[in-house]
mmCIF file of C-alpha atoms in Angstrom:
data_model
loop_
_atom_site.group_PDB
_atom_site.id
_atom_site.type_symbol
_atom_site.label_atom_id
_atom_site.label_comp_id
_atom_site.label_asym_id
_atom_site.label_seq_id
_atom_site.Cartn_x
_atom_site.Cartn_y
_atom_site.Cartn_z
ATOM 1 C CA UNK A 1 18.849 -5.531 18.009
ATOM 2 C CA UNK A 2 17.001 -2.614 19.571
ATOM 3 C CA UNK A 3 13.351 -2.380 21.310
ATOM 4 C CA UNK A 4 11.169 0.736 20.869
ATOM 5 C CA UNK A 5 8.864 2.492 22.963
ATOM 6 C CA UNK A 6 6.384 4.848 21.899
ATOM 7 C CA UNK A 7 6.947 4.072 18.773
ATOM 8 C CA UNK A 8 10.642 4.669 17.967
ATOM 9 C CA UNK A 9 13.453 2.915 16.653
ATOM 10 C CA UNK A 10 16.666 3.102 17.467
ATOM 11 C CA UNK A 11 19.434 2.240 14.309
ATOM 12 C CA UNK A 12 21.920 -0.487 15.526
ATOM 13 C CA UNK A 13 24.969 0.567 17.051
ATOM 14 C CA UNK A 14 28.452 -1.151 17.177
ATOM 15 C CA UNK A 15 28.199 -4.146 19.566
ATOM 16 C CA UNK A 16 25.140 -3.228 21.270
ATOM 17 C CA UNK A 17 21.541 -3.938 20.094
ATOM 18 C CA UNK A 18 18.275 -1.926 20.429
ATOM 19 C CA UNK A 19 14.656 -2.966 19.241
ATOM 20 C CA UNK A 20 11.958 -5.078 18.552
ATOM 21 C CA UNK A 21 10.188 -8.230 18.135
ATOM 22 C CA UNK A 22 7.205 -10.659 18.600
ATOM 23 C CA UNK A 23 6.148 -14.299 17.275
ATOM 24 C CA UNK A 24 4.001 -14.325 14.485
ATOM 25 C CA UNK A 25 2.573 -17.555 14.640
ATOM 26 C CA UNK A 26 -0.701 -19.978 13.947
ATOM 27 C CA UNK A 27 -1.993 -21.081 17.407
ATOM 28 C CA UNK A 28 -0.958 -25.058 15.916
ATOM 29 C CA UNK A 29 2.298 -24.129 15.925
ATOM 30 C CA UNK A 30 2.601 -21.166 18.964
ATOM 31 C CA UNK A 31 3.589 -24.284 21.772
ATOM 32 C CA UNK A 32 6.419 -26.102 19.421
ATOM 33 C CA UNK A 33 7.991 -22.783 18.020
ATOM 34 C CA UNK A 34 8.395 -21.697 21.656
ATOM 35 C CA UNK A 35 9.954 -24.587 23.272
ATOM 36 C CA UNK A 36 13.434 -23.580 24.239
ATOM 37 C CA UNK A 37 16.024 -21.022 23.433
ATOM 38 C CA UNK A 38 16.991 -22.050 26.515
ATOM 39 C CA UNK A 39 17.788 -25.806 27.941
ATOM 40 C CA UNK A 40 16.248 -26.609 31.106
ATOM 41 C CA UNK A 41 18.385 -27.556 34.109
ATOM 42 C CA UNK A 42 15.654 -29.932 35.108
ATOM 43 C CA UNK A 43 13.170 -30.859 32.605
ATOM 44 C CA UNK A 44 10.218 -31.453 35.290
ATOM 45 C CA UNK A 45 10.526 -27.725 36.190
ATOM 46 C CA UNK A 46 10.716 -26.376 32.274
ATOM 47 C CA UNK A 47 7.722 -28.086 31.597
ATOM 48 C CA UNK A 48 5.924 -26.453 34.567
ATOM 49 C CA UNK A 49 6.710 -23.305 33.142
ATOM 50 C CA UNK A 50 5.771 -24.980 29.348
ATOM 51 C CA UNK A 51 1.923 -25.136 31.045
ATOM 52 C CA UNK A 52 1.751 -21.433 31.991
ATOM 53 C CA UNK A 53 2.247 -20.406 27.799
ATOM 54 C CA UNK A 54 -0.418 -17.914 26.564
ATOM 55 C CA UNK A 55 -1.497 -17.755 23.341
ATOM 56 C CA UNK A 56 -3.150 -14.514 22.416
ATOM 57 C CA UNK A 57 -5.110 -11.940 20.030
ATOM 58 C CA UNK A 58 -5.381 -8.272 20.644
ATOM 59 C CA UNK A 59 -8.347 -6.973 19.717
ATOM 60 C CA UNK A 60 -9.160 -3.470 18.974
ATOM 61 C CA UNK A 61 -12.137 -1.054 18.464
ATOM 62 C CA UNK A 62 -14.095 1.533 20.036
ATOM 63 C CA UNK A 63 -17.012 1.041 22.667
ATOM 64 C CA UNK A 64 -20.260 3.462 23.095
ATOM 65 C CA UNK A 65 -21.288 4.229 26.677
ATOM 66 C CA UNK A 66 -25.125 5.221 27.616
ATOM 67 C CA UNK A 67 -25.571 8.009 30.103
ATOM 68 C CA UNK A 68 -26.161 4.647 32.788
ATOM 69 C CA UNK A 69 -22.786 3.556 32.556
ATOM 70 C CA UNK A 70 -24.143 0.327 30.023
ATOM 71 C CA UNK A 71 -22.777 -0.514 26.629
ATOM 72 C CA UNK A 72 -25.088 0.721 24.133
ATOM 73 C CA UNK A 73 -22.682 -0.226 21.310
ATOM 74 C CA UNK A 74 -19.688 -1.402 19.553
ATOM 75 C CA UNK A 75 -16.897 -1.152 16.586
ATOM 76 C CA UNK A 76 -14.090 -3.967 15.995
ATOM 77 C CA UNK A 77 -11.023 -2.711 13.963
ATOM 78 C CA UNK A 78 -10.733 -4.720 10.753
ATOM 79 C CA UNK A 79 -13.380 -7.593 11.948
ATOM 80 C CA UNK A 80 -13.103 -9.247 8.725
ATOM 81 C CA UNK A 81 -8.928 -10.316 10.158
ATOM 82 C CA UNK A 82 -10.358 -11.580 12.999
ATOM 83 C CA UNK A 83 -11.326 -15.704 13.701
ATOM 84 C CA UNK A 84 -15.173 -15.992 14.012
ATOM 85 C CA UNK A 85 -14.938 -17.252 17.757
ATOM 86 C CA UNK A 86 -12.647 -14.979 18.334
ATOM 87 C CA UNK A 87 -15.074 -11.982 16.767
ATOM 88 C CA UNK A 88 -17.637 -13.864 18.536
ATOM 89 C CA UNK A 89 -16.347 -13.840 22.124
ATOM 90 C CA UNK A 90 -15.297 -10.141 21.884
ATOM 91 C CA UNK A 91 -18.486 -9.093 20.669
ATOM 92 C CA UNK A 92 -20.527 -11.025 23.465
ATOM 93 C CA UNK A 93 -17.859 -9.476 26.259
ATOM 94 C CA UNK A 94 -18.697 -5.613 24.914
ATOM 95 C CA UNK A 95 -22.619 -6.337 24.887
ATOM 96 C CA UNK A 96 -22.187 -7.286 28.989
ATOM 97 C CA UNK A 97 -20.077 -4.238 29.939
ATOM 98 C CA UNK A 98 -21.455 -1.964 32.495
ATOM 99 C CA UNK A 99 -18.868 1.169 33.508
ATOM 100 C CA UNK A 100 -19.157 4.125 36.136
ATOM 101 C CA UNK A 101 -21.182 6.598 34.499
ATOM 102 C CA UNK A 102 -18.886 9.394 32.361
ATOM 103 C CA UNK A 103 -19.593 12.644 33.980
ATOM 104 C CA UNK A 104 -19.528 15.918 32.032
ATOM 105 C CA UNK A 105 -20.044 18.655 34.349
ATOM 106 C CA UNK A 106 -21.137 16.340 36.945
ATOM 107 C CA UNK A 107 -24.086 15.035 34.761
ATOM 108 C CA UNK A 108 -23.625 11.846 33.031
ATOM 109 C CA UNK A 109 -23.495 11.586 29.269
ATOM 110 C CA UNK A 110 -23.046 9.215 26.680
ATOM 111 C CA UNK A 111 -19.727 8.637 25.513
ATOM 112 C CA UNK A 112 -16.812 6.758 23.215
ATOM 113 C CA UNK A 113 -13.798 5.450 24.056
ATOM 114 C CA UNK A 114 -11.328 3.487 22.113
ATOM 115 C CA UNK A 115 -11.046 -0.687 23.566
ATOM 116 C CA UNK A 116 -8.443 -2.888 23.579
ATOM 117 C CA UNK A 117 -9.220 -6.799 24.560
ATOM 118 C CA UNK A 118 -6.920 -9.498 25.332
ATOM 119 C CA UNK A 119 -7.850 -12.819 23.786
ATOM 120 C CA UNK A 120 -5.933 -15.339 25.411
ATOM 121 C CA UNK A 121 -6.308 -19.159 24.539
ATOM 122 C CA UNK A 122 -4.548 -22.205 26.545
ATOM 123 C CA UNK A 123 -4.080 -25.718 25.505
ATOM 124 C CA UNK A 124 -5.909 -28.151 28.098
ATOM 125 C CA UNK A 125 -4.312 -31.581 28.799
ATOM 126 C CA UNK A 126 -7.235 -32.999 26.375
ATOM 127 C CA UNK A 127 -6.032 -31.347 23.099
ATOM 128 C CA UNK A 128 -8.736 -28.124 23.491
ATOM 129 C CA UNK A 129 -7.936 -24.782 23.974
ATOM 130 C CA UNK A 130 -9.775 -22.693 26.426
ATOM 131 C CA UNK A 131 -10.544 -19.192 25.160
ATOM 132 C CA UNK A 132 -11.562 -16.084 27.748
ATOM 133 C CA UNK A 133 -10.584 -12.529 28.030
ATOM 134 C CA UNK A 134 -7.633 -11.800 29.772
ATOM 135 C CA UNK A 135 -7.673 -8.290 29.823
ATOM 136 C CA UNK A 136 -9.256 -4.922 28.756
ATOM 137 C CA UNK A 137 -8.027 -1.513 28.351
ATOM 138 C CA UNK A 138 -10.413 1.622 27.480
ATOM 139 C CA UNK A 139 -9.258 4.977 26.792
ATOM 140 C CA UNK A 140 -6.846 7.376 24.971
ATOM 141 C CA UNK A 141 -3.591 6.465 24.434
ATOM 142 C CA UNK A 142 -1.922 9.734 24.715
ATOM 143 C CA UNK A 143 -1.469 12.937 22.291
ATOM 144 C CA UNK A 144 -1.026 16.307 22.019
ATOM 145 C CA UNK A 145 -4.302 16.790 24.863
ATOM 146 C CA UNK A 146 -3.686 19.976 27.646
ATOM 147 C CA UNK A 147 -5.454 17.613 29.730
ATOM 148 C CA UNK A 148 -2.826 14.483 29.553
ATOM 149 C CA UNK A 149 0.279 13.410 30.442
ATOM 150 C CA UNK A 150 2.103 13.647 27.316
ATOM 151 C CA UNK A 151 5.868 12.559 26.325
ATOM 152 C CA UNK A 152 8.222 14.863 26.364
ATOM 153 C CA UNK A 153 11.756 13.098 26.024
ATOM 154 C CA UNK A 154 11.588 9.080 25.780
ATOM 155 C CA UNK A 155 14.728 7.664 24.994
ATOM 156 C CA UNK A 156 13.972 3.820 24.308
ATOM 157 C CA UNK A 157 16.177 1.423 26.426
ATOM 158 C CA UNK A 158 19.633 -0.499 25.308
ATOM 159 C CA UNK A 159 18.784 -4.138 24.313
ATOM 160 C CA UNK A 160 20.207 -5.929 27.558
ATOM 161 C CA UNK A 161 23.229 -7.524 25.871
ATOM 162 C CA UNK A 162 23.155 -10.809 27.847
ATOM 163 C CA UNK A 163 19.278 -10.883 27.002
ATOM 164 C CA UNK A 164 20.205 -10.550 23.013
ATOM 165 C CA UNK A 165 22.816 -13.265 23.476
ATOM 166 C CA UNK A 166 20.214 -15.872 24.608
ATOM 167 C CA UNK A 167 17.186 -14.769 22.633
ATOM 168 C CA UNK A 168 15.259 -13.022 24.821
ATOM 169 C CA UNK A 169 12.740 -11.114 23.986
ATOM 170 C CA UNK A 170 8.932 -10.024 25.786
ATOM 171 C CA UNK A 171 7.236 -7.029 27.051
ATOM 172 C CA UNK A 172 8.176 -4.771 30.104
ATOM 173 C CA UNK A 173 4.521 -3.459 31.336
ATOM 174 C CA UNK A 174 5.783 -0.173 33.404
ATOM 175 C CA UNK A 175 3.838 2.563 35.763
ATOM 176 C CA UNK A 176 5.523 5.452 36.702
ATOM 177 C CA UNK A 177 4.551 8.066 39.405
ATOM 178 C CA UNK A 178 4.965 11.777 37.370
ATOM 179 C CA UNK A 179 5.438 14.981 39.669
ATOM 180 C CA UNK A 180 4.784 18.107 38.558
ATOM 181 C CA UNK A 181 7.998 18.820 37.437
ATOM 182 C CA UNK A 182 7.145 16.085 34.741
ATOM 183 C CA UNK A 183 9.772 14.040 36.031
ATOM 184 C CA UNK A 184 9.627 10.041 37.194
ATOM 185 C CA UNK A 185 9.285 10.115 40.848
ATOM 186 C CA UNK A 186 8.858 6.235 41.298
ATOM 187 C CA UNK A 187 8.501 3.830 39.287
ATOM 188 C CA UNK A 188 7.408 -0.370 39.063
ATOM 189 C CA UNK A 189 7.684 -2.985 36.975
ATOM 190 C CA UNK A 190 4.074 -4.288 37.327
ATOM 191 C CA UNK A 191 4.279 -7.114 34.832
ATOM 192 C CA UNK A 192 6.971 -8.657 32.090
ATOM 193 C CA UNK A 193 5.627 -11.518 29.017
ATOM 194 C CA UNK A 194 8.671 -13.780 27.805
ATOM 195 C CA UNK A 195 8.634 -15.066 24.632
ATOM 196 C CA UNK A 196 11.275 -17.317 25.340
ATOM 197 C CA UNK A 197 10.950 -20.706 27.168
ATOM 198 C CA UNK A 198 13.138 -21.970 30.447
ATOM 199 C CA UNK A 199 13.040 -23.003 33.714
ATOM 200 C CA UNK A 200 11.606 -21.253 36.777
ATOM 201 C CA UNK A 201 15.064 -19.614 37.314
ATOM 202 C CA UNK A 202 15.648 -19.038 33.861
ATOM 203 C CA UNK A 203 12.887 -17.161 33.404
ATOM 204 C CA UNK A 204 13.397 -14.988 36.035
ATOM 205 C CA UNK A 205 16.828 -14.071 35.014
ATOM 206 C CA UNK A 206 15.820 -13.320 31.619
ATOM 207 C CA UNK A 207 12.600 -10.651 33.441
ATOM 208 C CA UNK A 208 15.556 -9.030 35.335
ATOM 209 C CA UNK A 209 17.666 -8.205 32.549
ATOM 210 C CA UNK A 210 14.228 -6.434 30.815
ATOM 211 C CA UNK A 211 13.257 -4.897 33.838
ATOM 212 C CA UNK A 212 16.721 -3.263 34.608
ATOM 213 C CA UNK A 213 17.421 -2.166 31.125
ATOM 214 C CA UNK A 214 13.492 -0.430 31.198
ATOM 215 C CA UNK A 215 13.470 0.644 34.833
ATOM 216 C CA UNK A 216 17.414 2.636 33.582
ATOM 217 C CA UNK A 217 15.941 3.974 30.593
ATOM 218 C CA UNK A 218 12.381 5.531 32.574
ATOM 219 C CA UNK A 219 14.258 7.179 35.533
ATOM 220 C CA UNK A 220 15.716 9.705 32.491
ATOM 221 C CA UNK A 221 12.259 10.283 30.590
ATOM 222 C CA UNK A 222 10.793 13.672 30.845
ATOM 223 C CA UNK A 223 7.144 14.382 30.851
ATOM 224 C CA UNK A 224 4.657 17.035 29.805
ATOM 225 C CA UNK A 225 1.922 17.496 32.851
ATOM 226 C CA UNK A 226 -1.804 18.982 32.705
ATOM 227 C CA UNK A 227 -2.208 22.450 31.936
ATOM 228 C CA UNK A 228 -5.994 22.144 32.521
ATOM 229 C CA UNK A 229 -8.840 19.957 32.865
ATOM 230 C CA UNK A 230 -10.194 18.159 36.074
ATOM 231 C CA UNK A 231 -6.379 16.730 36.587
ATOM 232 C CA UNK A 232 -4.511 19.488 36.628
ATOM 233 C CA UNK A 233 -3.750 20.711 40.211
ATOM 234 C CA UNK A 234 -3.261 16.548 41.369
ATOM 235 C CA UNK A 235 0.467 16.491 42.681
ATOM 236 C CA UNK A 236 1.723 13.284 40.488
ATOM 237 C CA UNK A 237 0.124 11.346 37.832
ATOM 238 C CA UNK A 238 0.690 7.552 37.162
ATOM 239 C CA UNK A 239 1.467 6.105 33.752
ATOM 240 C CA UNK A 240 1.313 2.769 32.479
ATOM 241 C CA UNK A 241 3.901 2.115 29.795
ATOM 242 C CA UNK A 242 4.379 -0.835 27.413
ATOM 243 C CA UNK A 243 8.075 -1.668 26.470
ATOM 244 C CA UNK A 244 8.436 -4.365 23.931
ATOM 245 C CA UNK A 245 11.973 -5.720 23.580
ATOM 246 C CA UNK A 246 12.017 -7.570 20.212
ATOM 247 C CA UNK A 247 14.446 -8.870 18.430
ATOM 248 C CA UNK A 248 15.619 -7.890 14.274
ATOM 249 C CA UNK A 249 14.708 -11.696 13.040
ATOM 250 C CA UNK A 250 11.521 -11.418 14.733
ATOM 251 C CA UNK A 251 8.266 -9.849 13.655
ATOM 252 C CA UNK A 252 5.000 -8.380 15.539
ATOM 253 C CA UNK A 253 1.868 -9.929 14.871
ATOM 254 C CA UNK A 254 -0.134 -8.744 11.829
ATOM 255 C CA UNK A 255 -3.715 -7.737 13.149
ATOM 256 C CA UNK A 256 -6.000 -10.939 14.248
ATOM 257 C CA UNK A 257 -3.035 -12.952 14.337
ATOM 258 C CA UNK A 258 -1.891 -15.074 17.551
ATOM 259 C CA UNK A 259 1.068 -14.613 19.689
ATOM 260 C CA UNK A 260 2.741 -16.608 22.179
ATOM 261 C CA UNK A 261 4.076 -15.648 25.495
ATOM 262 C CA UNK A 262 4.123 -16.971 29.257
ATOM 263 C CA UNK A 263 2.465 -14.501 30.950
ATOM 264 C CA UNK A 264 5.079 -12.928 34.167
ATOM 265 C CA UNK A 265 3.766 -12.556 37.972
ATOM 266 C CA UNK A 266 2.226 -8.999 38.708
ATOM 267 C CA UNK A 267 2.895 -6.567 41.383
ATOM 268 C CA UNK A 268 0.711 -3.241 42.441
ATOM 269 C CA UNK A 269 2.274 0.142 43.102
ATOM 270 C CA UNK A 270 1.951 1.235 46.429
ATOM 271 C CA UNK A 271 0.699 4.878 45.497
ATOM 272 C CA UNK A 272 -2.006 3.447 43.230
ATOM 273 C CA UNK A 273 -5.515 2.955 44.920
ATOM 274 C CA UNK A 274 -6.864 -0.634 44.914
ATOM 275 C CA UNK A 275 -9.919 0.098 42.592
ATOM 276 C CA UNK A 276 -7.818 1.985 40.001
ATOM 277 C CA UNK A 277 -5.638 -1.040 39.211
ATOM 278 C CA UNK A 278 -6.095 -3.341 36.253
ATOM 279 C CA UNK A 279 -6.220 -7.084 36.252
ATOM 280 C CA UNK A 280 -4.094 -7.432 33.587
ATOM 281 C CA UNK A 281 -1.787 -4.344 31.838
ATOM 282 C CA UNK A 282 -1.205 -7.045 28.611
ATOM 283 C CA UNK A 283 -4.330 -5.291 26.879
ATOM 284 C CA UNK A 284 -2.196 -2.073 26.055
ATOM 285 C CA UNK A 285 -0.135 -1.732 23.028
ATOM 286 C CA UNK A 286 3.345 -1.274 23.009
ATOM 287 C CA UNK A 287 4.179 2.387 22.383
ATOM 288 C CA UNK A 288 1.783 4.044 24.187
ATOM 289 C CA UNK A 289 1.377 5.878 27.553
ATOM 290 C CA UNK A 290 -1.926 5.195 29.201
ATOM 291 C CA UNK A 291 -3.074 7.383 31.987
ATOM 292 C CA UNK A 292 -4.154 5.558 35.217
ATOM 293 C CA UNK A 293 -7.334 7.113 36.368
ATOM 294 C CA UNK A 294 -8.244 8.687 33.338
ATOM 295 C CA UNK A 295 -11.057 6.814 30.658
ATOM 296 C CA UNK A 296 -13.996 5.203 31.782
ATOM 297 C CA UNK A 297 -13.813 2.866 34.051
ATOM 298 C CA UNK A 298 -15.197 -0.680 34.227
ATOM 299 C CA UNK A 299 -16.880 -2.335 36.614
ATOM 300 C CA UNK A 300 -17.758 -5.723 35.508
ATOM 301 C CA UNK A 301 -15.995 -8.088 35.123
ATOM 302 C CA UNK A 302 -13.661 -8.389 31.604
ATOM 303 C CA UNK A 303 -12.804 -12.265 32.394
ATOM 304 C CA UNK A 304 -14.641 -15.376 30.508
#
């Protein structure tokens, strides 16, 4: 068992595991497939955690950008994999968005940026499922750009063994503070997604052992810093970075199908400014770093 991050993939080693997994599931099935690795001390409180279970869609594409800062168009990746209401509510979502104006030479221009939206859906106490956006994330997820912060040396994280005993698997959802030596100054865990059901206590024993196993690994990576651009003389950078822990019998989601997960609380890094923070980091694939500050920026809102 071994998770990646940034896209690599550690081989198994002797007694430990490393890497990846996610639920590929049909929404019917997403609440009864999740119901507990774990047993519940108290059945009362596992089913108050039961109610918080997310079932989502991430939905990619690339979104146009008039010199005003409104959407003047958009492109879903493979629309034909996607559910019609799903298709439906993302395309309704991108005709409403209004962003800061991109500035090129301090005139505004049109631009393009790559999207990323979160569909989640919940099941109501009647049967329905509510469907609204749960997140969005715009932007370039990192390359071989002068003007980024780009990888350097990313060793993924050990699979926590006491995490791979019980099952656990979910998403780590990091930002680290980069100095200019391109090492990791700070660092937070801003959010963590189980796939795996418990109680209240449970659950949060099952976040720690992701979130010390991630937190270990990101103090060691090594990072490439500006060389130019408008960026390049700031004295740290903050990066968002998805780790998914998954585990070898489990699969990620083919495109435009759902996945479950219950959703972790969030915390804010002190050094970030309140305006630069996202609602929710779940929009962001798994593998990627994603610059905080840099992309356009939205400004309505991505929830409905």
């Amino acid at each position: 068992m071994h998770p990646t991050v940034d896209g690599v993939i550690l081989p198994p080693v002797k007694r430990k595991g490393r890497r990846g997994r996610n639920m590929k599931l049909r929404l019917v099935l997403l609440l009864t497939l999740l119901a507990g690795t774990f047993v519940a001390d108290a059945a009362g409180t596992k089913a108050d955690v039961r109610k918080t279970i997310e079932n989502s869609m991430l939905v990619t594409g690339t979104i146009d950008i008039g010199i005003d800062g409104a959407a003047i168009g958009h492109r879903l990746d493979q629309p034909e994999k996607l559910p019609g209401f799903v298709r439906d509510l993302v395309t309704k979502a991108a005709t409403e968005m209004r962003f800061e104006p991109v500035l090129l030479g301090g005139k505004p221009v049109k631009a393009r940026a790559k999207m990323g939206v979160r569909v989640a859906a919940r099941k109501l106490e009647n049967g329905n499922y509510q469907l609204r956006i749960a997140s969005t994330s715009f932007g370039e997820q990192g390359g071989d750009d002068a003007e980024s912060v780009t990888k350097e040396k990313m060793r993924p994280p050990e699979y926590p063994m006491d995490a791979a005993m019980r099952n656990v698997s979910g998403t780590v959802y990091l930002v680290l503070k980069i100095g200019r030596q391109g090492t990791v100054e700070d660092l937070v865990v801003e959010q963590i997604n189980l796939t795996v059901l418990g109680n209240e206590r449970q659950m949060e024993q099952s976040r720690k052992w992701l979130a010390e196993a991630s937190m270990d690994a990101a103090r060691k990576w090594k990072f490439r810093i500006p060389t130019r651009g408008e960026s390049a003389d700031d004295s740290f950078w903050s990066l968002r970075v998805p780790v998914a822990f998954l585990l070898r019998s489990q699969k990620e989601p083919a495109y435009g199908q759902w996945d479950a997960y219950i959703p972790g609380p969030q915390a804010r890094p002190a050094w970030i400014d309140a305006d630069e923070a996202m609602q929710n980091p779940d929009a962001m694939i798994a593998g990627g770093l994603y610059q905080v500050g840099k992309g356009p920026r939205l400004v309505t809102p991505s929830q409905g």
